[in-house]
GROMACS .gro file of N, CA and C in nm:
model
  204
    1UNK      N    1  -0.116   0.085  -1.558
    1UNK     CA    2  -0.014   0.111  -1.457
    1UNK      C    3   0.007  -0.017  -1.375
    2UNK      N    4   0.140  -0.061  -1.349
    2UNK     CA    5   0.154  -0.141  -1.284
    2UNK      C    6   0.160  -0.132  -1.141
    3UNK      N    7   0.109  -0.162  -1.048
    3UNK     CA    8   0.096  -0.158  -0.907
    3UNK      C    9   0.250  -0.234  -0.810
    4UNK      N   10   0.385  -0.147  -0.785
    4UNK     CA   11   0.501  -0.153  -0.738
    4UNK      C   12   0.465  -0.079  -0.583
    5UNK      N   13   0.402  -0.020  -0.538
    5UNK     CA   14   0.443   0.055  -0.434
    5UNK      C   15   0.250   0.077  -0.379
    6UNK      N   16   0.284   0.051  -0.236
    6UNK     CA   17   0.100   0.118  -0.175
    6UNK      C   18   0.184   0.196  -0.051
    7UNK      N   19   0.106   0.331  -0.065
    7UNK     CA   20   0.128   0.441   0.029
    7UNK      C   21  -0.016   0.425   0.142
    8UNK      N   22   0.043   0.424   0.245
    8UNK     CA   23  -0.075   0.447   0.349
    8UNK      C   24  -0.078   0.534   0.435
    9UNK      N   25  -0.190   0.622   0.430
    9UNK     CA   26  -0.122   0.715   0.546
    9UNK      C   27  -0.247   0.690   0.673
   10UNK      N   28  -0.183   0.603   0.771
   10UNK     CA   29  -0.252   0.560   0.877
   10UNK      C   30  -0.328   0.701   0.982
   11UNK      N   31  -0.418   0.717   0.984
   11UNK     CA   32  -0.438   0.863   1.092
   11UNK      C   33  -0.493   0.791   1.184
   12UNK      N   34  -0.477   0.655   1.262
   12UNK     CA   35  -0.515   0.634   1.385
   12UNK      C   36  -0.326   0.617   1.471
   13UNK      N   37  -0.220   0.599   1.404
   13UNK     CA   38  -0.126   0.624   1.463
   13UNK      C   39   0.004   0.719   1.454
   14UNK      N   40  -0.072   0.806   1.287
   14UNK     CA   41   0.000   0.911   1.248
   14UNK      C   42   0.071   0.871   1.199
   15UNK      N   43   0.075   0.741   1.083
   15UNK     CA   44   0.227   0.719   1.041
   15UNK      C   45   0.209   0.677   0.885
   16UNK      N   46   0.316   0.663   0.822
   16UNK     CA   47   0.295   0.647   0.662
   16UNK      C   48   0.374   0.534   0.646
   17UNK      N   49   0.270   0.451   0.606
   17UNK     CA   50   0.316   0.275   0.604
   17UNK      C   51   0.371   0.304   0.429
   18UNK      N   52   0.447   0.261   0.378
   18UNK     CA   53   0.496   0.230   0.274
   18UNK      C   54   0.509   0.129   0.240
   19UNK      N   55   0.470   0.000   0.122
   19UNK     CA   56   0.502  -0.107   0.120
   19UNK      C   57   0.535  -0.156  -0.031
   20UNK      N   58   0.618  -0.233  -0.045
   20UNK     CA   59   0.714  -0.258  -0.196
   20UNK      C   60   0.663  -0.420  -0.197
   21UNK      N   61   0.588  -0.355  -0.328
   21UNK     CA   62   0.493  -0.526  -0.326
   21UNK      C   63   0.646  -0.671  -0.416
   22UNK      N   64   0.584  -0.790  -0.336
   22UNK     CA   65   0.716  -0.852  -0.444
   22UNK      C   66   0.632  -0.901  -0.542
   23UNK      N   67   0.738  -0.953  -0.625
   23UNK     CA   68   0.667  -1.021  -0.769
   23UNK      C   69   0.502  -1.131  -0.722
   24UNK      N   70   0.517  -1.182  -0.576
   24UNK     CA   71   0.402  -1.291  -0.572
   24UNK      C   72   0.302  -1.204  -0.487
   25UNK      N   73   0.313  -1.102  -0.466
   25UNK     CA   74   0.208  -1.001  -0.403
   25UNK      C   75   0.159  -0.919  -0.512
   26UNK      N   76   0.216  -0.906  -0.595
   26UNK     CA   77   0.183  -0.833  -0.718
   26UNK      C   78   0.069  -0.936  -0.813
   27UNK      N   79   0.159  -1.031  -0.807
   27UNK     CA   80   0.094  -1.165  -0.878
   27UNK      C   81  -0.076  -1.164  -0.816
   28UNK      N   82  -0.077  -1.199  -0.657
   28UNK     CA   83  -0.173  -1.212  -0.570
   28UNK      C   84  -0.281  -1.090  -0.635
   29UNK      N   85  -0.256  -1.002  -0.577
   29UNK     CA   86  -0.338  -0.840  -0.591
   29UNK      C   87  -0.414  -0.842  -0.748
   30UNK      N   88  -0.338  -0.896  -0.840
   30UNK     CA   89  -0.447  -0.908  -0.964
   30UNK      C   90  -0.557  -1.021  -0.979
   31UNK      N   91  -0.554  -1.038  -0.888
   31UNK     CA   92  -0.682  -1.211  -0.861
   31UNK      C   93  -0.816  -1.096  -0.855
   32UNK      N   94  -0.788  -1.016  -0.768
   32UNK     CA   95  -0.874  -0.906  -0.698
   32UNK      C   96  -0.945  -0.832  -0.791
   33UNK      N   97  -1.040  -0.796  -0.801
   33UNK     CA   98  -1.181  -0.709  -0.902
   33UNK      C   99  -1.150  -0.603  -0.867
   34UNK      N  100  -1.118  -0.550  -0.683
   34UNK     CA  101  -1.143  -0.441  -0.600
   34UNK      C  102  -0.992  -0.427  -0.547
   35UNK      N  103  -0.881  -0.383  -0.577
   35UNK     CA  104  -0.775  -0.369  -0.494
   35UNK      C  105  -0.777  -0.355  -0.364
   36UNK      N  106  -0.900  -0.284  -0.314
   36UNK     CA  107  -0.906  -0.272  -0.151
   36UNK      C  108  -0.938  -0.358  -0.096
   37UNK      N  109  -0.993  -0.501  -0.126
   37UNK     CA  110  -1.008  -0.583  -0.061
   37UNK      C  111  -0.829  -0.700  -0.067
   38UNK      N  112  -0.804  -0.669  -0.187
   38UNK     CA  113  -0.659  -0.713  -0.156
   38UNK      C  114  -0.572  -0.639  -0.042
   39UNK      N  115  -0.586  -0.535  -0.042
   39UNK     CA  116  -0.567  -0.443   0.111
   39UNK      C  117  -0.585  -0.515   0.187
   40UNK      N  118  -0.704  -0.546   0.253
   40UNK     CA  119  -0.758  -0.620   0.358
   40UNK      C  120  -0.681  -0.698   0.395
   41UNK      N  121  -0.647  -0.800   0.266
   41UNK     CA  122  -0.554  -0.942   0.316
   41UNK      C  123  -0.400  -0.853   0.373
   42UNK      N  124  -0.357  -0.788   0.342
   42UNK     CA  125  -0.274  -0.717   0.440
   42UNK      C  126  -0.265  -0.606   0.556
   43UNK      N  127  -0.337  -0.613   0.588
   43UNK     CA  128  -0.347  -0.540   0.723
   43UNK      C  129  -0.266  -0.629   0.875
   44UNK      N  130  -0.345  -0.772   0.881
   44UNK     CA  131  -0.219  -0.794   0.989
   44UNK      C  132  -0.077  -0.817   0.940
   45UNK      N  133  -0.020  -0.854   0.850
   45UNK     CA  134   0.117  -0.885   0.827
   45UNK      C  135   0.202  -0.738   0.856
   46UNK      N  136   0.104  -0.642   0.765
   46UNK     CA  137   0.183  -0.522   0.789
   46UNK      C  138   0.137  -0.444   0.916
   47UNK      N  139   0.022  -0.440   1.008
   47UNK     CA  140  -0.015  -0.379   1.078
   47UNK      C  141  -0.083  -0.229   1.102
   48UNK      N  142  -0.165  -0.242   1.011
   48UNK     CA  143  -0.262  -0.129   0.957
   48UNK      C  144  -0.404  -0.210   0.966
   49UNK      N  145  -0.498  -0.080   1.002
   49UNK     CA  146  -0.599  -0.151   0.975
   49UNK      C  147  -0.645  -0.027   0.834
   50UNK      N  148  -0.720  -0.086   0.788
   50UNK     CA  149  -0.760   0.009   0.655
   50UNK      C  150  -0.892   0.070   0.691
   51UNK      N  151  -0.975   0.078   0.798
   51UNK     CA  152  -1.077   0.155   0.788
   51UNK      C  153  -1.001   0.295   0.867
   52UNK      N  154  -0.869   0.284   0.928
   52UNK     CA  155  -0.786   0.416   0.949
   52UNK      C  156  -0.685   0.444   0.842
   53UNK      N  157  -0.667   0.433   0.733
   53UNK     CA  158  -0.596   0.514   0.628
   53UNK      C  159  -0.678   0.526   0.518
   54UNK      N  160  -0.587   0.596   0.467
   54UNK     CA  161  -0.601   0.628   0.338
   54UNK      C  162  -0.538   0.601   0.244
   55UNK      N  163  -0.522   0.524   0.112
   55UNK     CA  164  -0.424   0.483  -0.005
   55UNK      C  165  -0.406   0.535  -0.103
   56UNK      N  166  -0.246   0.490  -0.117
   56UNK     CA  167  -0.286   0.487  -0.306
   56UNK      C  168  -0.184   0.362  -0.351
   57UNK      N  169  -0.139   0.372  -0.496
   57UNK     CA  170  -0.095   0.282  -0.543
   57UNK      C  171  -0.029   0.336  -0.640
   58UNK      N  172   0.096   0.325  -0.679
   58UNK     CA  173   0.208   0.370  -0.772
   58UNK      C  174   0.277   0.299  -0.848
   59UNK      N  175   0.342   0.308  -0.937
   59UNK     CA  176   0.402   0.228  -1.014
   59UNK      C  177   0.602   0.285  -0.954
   60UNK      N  178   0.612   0.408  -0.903
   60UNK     CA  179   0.747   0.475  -0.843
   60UNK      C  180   0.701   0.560  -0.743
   61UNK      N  181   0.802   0.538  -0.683
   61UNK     CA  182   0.841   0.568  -0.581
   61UNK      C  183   0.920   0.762  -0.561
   62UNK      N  184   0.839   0.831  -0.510
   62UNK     CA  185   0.966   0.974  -0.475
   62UNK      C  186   0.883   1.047  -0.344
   63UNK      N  187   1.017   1.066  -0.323
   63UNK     CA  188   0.947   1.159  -0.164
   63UNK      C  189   1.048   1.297  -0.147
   64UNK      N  190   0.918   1.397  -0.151
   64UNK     CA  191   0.994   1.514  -0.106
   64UNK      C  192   0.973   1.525   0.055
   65UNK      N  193   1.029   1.599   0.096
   65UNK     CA  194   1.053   1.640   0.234
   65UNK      C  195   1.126   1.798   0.290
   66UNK      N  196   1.030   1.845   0.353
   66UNK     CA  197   1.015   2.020   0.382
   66UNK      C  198   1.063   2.062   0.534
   67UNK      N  199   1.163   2.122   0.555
   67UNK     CA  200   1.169   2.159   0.714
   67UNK      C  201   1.191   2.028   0.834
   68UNK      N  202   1.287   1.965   0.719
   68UNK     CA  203   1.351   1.799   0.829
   68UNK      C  204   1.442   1.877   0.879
   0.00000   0.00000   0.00000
């Protein structure tokens, strides 16, 4: 699976960081043994810290939504 999309769901500010990796973040992230430490290197750019979420990693993207 190719790694296009990291879902975060932050529970220290209640919010769901979404992020659309580009071709040189994608590039970057396979240097990595451990994807979560490639995490790490983004936490300040995007503003998450990762010992408050939770992840994953997708290749697509879909979102349902209930009672908007």
């Amino acid at each position: 699976m190719e790694t296009e999309y990291i879902i975060l769901l932050d529970f220290s500010t209640g919010e769901i960081i979404k992020i659309k990796l580009s071709e040189r973040q994608r590039k970057e992230s396979e240097q990595y043994d451990d994807f979560e430490e490639y995490l790490a290197t983004l936490e300040k750019e995007y503003g998450f810290r990762l010992d408050d979420c939770q992840w994953m990693i997708t290749e697509t993207y879909l979102e349902r939504k209930y009672g908007f």
